[in-house]
XYZ file of C-alpha atoms in Angstrom:
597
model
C -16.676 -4.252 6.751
C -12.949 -4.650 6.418
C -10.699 -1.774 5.489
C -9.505 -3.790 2.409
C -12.713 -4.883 1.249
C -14.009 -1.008 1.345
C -11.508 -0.216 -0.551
C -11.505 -3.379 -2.747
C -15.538 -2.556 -3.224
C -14.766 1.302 -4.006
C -11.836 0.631 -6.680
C -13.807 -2.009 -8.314
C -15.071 0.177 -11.357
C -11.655 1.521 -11.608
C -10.130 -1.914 -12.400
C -8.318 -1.957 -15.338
C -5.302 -3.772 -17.329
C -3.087 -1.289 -16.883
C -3.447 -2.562 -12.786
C -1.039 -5.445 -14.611
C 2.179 -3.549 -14.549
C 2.255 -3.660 -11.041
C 3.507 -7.039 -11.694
C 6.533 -5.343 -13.768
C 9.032 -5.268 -10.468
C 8.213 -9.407 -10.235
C 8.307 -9.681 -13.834
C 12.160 -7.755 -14.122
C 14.114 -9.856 -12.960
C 13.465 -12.929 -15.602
C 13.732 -10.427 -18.786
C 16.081 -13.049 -20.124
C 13.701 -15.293 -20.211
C 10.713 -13.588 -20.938
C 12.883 -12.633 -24.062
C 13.501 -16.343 -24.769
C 9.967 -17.178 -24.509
C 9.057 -14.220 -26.708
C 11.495 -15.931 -29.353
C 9.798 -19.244 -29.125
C 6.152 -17.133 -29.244
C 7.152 -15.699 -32.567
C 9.090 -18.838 -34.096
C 6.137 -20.635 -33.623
C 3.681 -17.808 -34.824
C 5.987 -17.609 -38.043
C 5.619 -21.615 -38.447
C 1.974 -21.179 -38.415
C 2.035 -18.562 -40.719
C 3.995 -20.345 -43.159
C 1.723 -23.118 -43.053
C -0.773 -21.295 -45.642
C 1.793 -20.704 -48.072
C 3.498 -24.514 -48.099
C -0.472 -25.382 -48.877
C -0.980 -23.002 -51.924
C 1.999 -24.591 -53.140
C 0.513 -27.870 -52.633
C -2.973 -27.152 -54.098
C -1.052 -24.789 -57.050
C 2.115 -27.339 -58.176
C 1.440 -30.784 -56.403
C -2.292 -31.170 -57.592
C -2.378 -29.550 -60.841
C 0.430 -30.473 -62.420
C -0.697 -32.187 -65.752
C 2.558 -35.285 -65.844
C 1.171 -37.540 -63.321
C 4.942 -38.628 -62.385
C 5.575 -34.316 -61.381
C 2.513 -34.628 -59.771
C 3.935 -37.502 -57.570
C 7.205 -35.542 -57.000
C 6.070 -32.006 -56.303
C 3.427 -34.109 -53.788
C 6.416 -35.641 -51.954
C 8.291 -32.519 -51.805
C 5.200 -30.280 -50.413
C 4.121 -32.879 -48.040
C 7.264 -32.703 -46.528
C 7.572 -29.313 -46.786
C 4.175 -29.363 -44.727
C 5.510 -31.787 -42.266
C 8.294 -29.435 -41.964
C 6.124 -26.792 -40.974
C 3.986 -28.583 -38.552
C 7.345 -30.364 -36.798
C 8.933 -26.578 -36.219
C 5.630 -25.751 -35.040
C 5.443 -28.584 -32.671
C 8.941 -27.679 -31.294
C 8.740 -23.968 -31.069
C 4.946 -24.502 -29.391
C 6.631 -27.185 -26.686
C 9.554 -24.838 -25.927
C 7.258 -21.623 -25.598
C 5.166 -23.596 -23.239
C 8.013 -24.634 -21.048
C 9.043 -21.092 -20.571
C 6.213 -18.858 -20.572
C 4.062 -21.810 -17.856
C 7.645 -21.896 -15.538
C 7.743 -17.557 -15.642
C 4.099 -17.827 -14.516
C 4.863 -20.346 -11.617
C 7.947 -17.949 -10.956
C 6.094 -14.895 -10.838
C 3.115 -16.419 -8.511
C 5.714 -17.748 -6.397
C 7.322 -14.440 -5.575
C 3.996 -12.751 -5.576
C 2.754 -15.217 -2.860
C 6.391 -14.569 -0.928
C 6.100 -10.782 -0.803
C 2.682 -10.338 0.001
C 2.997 -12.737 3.151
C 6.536 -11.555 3.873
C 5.011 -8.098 4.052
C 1.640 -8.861 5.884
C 4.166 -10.542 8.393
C 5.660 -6.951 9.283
C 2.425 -5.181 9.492
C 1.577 -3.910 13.089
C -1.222 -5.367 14.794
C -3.636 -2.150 13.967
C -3.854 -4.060 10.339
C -5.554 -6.971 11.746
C -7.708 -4.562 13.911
C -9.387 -3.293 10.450
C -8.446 -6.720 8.331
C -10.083 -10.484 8.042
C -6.983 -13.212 7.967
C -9.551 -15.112 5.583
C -9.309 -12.027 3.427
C -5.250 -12.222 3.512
C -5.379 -15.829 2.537
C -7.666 -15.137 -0.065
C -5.765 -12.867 -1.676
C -2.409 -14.762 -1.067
C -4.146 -18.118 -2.512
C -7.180 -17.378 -5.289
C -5.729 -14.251 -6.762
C -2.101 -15.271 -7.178
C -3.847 -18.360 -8.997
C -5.238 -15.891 -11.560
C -2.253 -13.985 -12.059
C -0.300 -17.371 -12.520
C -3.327 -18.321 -15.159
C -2.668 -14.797 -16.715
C 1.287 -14.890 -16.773
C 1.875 -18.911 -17.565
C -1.055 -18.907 -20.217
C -3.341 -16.170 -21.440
C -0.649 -13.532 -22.156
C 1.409 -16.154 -24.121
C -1.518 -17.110 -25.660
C -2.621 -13.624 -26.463
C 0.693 -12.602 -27.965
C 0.918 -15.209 -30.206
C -2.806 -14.772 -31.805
C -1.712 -11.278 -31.949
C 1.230 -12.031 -33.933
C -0.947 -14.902 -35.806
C -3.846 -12.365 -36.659
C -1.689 -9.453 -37.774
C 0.630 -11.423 -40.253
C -2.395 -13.136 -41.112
C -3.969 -9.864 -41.832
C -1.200 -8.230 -43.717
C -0.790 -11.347 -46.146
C -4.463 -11.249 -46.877
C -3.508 -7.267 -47.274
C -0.906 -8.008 -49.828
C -2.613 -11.130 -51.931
C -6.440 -10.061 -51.543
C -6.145 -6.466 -50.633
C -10.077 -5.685 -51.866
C -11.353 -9.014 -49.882
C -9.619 -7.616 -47.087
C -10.644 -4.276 -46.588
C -14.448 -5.719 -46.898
C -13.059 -8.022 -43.574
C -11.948 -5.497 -41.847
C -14.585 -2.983 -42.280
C -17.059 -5.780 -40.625
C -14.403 -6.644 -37.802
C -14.837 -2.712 -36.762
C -17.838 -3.426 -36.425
C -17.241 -6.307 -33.822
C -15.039 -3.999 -31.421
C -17.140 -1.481 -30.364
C -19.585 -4.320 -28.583
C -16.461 -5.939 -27.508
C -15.008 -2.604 -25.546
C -18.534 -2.388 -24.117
C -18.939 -5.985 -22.526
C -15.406 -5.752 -21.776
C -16.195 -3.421 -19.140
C -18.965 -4.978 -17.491
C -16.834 -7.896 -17.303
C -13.932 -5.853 -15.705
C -16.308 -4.829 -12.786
C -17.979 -8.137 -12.612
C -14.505 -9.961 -12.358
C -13.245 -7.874 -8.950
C -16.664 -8.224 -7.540
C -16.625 -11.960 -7.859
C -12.946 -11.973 -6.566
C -13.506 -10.207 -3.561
C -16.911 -12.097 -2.613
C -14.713 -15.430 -2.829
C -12.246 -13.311 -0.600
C -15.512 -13.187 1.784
C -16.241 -16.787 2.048
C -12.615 -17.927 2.843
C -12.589 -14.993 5.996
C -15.381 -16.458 7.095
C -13.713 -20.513 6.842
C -10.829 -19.545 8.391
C -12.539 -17.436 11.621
C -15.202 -20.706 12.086
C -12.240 -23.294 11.655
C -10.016 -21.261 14.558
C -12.917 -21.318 17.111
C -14.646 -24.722 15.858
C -14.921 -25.760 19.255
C -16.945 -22.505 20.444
C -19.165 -23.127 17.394
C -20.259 -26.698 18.722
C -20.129 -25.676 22.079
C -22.782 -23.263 21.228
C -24.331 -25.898 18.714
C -24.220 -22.896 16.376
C -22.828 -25.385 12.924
C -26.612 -25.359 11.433
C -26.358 -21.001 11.162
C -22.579 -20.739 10.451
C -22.994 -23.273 7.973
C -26.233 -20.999 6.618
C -24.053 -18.141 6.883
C -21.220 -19.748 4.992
C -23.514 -21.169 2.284
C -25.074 -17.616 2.081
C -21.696 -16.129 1.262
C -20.906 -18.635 -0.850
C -23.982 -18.197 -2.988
C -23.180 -14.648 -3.525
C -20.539 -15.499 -4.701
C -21.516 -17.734 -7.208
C -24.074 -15.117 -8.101
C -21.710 -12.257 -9.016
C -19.561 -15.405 -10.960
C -23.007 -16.495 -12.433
C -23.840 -12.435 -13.732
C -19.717 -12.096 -14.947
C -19.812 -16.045 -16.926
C -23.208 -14.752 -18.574
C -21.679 -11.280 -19.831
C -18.374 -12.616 -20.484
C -20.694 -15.398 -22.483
C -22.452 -13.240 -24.143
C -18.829 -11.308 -25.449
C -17.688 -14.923 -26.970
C -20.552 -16.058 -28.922
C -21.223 -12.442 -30.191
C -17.208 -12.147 -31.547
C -17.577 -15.569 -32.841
C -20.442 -15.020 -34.533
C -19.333 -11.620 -35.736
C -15.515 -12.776 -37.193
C -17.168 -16.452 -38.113
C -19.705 -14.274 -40.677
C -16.665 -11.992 -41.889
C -14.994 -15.418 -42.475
C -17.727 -16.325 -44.363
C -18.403 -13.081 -46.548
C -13.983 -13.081 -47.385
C -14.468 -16.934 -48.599
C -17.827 -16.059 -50.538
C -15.643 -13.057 -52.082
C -12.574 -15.546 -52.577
C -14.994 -18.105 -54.426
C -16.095 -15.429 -56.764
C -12.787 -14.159 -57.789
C -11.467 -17.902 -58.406
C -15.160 -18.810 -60.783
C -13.953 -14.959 -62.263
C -10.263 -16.364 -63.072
C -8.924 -13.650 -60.911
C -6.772 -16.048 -58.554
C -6.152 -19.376 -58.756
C -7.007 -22.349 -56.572
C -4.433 -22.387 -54.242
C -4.800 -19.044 -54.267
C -7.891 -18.971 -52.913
C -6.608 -21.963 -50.139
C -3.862 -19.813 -48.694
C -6.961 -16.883 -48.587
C -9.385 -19.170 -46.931
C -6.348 -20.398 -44.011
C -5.303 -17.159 -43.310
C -8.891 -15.651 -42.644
C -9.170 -19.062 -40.244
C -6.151 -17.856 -38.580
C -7.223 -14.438 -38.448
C -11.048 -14.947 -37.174
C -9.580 -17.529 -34.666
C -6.906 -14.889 -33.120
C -9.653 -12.284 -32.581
C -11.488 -15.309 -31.177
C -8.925 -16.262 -28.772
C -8.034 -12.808 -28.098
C -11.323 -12.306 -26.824
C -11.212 -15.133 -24.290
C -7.862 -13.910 -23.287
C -9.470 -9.936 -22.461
C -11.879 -11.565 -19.809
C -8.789 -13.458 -18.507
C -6.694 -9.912 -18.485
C -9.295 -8.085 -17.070
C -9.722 -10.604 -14.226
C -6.067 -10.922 -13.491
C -6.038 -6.988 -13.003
C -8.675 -6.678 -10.445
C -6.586 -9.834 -8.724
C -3.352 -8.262 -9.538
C -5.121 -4.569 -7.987
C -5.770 -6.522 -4.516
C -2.646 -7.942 -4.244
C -0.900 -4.391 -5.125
C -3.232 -3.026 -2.461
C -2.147 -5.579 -0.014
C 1.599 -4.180 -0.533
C 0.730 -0.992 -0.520
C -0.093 -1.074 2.400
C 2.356 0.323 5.924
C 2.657 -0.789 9.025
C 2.175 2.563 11.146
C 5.319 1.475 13.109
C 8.464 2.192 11.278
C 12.006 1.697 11.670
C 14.135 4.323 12.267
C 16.131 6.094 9.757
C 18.983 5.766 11.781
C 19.263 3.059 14.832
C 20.669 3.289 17.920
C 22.544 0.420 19.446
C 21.468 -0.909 22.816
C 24.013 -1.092 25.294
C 25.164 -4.625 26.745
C 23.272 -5.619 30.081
C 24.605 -8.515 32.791
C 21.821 -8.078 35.087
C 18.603 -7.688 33.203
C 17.048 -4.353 31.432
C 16.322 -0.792 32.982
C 12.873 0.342 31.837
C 11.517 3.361 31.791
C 7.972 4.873 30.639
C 7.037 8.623 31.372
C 3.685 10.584 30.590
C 1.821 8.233 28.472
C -0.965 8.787 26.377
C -2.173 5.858 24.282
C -5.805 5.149 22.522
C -6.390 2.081 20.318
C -6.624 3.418 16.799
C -10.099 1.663 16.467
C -11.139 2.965 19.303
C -9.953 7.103 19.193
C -12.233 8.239 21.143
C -11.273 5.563 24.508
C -8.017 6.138 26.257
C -6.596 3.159 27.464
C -3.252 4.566 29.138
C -3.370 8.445 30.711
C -0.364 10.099 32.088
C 0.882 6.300 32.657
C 4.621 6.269 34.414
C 6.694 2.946 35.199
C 10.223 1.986 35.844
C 11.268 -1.139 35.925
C 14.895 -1.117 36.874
C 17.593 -4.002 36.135
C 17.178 -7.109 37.564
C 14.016 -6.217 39.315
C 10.540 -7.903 38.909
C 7.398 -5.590 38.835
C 3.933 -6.929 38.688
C 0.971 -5.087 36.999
C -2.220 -6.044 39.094
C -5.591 -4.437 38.219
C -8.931 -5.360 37.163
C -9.924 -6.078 32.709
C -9.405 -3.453 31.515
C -7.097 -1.232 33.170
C -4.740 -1.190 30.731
C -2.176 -4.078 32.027
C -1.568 -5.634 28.466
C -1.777 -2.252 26.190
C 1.751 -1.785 28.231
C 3.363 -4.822 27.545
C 1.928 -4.246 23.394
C 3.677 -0.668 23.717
C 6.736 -1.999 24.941
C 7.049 -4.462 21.965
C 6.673 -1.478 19.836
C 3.503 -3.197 18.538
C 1.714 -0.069 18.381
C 3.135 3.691 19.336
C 2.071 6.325 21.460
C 0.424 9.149 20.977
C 2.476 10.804 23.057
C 5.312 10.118 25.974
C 8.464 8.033 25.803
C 9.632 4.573 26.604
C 13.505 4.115 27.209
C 15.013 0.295 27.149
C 18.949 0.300 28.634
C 18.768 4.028 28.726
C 17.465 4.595 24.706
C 14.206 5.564 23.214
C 12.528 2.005 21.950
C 11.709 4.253 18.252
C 15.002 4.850 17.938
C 15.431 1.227 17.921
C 15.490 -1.441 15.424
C 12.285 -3.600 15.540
C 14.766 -6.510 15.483
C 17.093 -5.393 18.059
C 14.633 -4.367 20.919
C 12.239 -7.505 20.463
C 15.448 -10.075 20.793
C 15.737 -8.226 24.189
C 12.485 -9.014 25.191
C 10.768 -12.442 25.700
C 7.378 -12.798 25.861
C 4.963 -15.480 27.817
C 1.474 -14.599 26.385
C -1.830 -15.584 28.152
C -2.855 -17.501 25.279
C -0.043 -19.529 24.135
C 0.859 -20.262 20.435
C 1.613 -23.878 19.567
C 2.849 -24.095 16.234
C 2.056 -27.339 13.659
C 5.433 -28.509 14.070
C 6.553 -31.576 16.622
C 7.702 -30.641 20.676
C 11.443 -29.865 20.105
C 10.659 -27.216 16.758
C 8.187 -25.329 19.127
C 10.528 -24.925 21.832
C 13.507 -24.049 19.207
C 10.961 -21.113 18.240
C 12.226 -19.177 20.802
C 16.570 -19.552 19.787
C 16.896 -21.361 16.107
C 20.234 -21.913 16.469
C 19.572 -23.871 19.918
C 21.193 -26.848 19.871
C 18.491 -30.410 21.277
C 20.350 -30.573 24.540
C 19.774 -26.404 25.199
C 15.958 -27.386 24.100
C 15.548 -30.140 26.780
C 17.481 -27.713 29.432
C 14.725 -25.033 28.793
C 12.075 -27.832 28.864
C 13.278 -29.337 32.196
C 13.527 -25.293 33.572
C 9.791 -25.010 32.373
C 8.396 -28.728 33.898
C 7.561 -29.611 30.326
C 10.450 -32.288 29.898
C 8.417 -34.912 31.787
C 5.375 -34.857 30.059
C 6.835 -34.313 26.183
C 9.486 -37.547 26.746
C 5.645 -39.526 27.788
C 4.421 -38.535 24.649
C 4.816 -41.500 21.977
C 7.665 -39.965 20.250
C 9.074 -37.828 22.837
C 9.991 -34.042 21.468
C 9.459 -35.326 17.844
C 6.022 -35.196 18.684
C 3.704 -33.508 16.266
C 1.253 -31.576 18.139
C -0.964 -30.457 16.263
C -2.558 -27.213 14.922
C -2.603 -24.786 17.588
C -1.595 -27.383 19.722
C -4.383 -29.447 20.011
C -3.002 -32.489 21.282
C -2.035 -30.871 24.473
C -3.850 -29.246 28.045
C -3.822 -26.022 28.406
C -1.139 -26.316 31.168
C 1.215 -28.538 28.757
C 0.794 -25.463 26.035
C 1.566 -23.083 28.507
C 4.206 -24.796 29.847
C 5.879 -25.328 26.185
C 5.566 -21.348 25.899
C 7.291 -20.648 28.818
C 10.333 -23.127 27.920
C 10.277 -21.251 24.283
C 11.328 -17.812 26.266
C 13.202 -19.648 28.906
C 15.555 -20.355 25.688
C 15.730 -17.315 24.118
C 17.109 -16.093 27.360
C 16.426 -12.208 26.967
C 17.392 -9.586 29.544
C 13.834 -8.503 29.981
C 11.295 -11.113 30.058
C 7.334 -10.267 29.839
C 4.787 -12.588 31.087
C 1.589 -11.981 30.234
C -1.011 -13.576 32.874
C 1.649 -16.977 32.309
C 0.318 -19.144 35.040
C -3.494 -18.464 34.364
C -3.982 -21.996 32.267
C -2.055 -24.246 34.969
C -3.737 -26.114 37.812
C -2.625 -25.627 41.256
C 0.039 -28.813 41.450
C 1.426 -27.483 37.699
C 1.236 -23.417 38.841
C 3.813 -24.324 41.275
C 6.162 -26.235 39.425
C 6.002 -23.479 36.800
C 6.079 -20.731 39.422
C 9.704 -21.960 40.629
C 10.758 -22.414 37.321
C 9.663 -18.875 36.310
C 11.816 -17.476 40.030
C 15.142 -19.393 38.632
C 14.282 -17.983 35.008
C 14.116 -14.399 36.368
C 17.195 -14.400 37.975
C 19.494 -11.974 36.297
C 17.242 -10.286 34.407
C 14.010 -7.729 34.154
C 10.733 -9.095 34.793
C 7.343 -7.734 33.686
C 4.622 -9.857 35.265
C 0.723 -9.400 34.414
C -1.152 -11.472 37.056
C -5.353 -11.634 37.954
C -4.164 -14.521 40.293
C -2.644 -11.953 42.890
C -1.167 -15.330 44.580
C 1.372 -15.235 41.944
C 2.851 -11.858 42.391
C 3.253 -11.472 45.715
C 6.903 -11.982 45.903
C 7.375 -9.187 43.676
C 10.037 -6.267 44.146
C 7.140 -4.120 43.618
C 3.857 -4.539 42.828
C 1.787 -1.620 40.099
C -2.218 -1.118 40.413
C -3.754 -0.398 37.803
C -7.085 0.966 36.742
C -8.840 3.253 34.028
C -5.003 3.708 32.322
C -3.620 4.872 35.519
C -0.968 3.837 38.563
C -3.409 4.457 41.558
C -1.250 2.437 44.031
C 2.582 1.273 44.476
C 4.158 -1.023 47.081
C 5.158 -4.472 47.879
C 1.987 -7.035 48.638
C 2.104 -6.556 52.431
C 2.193 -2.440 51.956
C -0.883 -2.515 49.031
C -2.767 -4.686 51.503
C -2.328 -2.228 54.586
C -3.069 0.984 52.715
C -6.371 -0.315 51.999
C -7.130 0.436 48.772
C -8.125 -1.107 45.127
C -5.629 -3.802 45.938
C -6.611 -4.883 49.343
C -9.896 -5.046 47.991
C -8.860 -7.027 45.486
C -6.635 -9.385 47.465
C -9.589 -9.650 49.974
C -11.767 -11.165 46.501
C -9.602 -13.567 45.784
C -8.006 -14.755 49.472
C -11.383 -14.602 51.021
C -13.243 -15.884 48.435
């Protein structure tokens, strides 16, 4: 299971509403308008409450008056008192709206900004323990219930507060016995509530985080669709998708019946103290106690009151839920990449012909797998301007360098020097614009030819674009496609071979133009025709700089300065092609494989 969902699963009974002021910091910076909607929020809590008193007056002086023509007048004058009322109602409700529904959007906005902004700069050991279905999840459904909470529920929940405690203290100060026989029975109704509340609470983070389970298992399906119906496998991952999904709906099923259960019983409850404070009211007015409209304003004002505990209810189950979502998402940026920036960088020095390199004595073990080394006592130099190959067979340990270099994980112990200066005592952003990287399975983005190539310089101009596209062979086949570089690929590239992607990645570094350039098995999706077209391309690209090369295809590194063996995490053998292939060893053997066979 993932790290976050063990977690998520273990903090689920902890979930509570005070998990809502980690929203404060997104929250801050709007207190002008939170303040403004708060205004509105009362104004139109005030209106309402005033509502109960225009009718008394109604009932008392426009109804009872004995001279039909006072009658007439005091009914014009309270009607439009009424109407009064209900327009600065209207108003205050539309303006309160506006603000509190645009601080929500705001606030999920943000939310959604900093939790992928800071997923973005986590270290590749987060993905090791983490589902990207899970990240979306999170990024998507639960910002959704925060914006729910923030644009709607709290607003709604402040102003029934506001609504049932004036409507409470007026009931206090015109029926004081009535009232204290009201609240005595809404007691009563909040020690249930507290308890369902709870169950709810729990119920709401479990359902959360078994959505969060169905979208990582969309999102790994979608990205290898084409394994899946290789494999004919869409009848089980299509049972194992439904099966997710109907637990689920299960857990939402078990947290909609408790959360049911809550409503109808506070409903009933409040709707029966209603009931008892009008039976009370009725006597008092057949007693001569109060009068009429008297007894009106009572009968409005326990409406308003039994309706704000009502609402208030609904609104709990919607705090309670936007805390366990509000929890995962303050888990998500809680969260730190292992690799930090230094307190204080170091600049690297200007280079004209490429990037020295040096590695010394190191020890490095996957954090997921502690107990597997896969570099031991590892030593390379790669001096400037030069071109070293790494040759070796899976698993030696070729690409856990190149990851190292990149400061994409660290060390557990030894040192790696760029120009001279410890990589960790580095910027992040400063040593990766030095390097440029050709990976073995190249990333096409969904954006058209000429943005994908741009990746690699954003300030490229089109004519610098087409120069790196030309360098890489790619120009030929990208102006043949029907609108040339503005071209929309498709995701992960799938309008294009293998070799066309490949080639598109190499143009991408070929622009950014670093002093140390890493290529990562770069020729390994090309056919033979394309592999040399690419292969010259990659020569005049490495001119004047550092090149790391990875290479299974020993064909391609054969005019290296110096060629690296690999195996286990160790150098076992150093020398050009012609030297490896006289002393005999792993890479003769090797060579042998591949020439011979």
């Amino acid at each position: 299971m993932p790290a976050l969902d063990a977690v998520a699963d273990t903090a689920a009974p902890k979930a509570s509403p005070r998990a809502l002021s980690g929203l404060w910091p997104f929250l801050a910076p709007y207190r002008g308008r939170i303040l403004t909607a708060l205004l509105f929020l009362l104004l139109a809590a005030l209106a309402t409450l005033a509502f109960p008193l225009a009718l008394r007056g109604l009932i008392d002086q426009g109804l009872v008056a004995s001279d039909p023509g006072e009658r007439l007048m005091a009914l014009r004058g309270h009607f439009l008192a009424l109407f009064g009322v209900g327009a600065a109602l209207g108003l205050f409700s539309a303006a309160r709206f506006y603000a509190v529904t645009w601080l929500g959007e705001r606030v999920s906005a943000d939310l959604r900004n900093a939790v992928y902004s800071h997923v973005l700069r986590q270290s590749p050991e987060f993905f090791e323990h983490t589902q990207t279905g899970e990240v979306l999840s999170r990024i998507t459904t639960d910002t959704t219930v925060v914006q729910t909470v923030v644009g709607s529920s709290l607003s709604m929940g402040l102003r029934n507060s506001v609504m049932g405690i004036g409507a409470m203290v007026m009931l206090i100060i015109t029926n004081p016995w009535v009232m204290t026989q009201v609240l005595g029975l809404l007691v009563l109704v909040v020690l249930p509530a507290i308890y369902f509340g709870r169950r709810v609470r729990r119920l709401s983070r479990a359902s959360q985080d078994r959505v969060a389970d169905t979208s990582a298992i969309a999102a790994e399906v979608l990205n290898a669709v084409t394994v899946v119906q290789s494999y004919v496998q869409e009848g089980a991952e299509t049972r194992r998708f439904a099966g997710a999904s109907e637990a689920a709906f299960d857990t939402a099923r078990k947290r909609t019946r408790v959360r049911s259960m809550l409503v109808a019983f506070i409903i009933t409850a409040t709707f029966g103290s209603m009931l008892w404070g009008l039976y009370q009211g009725t006597q008092a007015v057949i007693a001569g106690n109060i009068s009429a409209g008297h007894l009106g304003q009572t009968v409005v004002y326990v409406i308003l009151l039994v309706s704000s505990v009502a609402v208030l209810a609904e609104v709990w189950g919607d705090v309670l839920r936007a805390a366990g979502a509000t929890e995962r998402l303050m888990e998500l940026l809680a969260t730190r990449s292992t690799i930090a920036e230094p307190a204080a960088p170091l600049p690297l020095p200007a280079t004209a012909g490429g990037s020295g390199l040096a590695l010394r004595g190191i020890q490095f073990h996957y954090p997921s797998r502690p107990q597997q080394p896969a570099l031991t006592d590892f030593d390379l130099e790669l001096r400037p301007g030069e071109t070293v190959a790494l040759v070796g067979p899976s698993g030696a340990g070729k690409s856990t360098v190149l990851q190292l270099l990149l400061r994409f994980y660290q060390p557990q112990a030894g040192t790696i020097t760029l120009d001279g200066v410890p990589i960790d005592r580095v910027s992040l952003q400063t040593l990766r614009q030095r390097i440029g990287l050709v990976p073995q399975d190249s990333v096409i983005f969904s954006a058209n030819a000429l943005e994908n190539i741009r990746y690699g310089r954003p300030e490229a101009s089109d004519e610098e674009v087409f120069a790196a596209a030309r360098a890489a062979f790619a120009h030929d086949f990208i102006s043949q496609l029907p609108e040339g570089y503005q071209t929309f690929l498709g995701e992960r590239g799938v309008r294009l071979s293998g070799g066309q992607r490949q080639r598109i990645s190499i143009a991408r570094a070929i622009l950014k133009n670093p002093p140390l350039l890493l290529l990562d098995e770069a020729t390994s999706a090309l056919d033979a025709e394309s592999e040399r077209a690419v292969q010259a391309a990659l020569e005049v690209a490495m001119q004047g700089r550092s090149t790391l090369v990875i290479a299974h295809r020993l064909a391609t590194v054969q005019r290296a300065d110096r060629i690296v063996v690999m195996e286990h995490g160790r150098v076992v053998e150093t020398g050009t092609h012609a030297e490896l292939v006289a002393a005999g060893g792993l890479y003769a053997r090797l060579a042998a494989m591949q020439f011979e066979g």
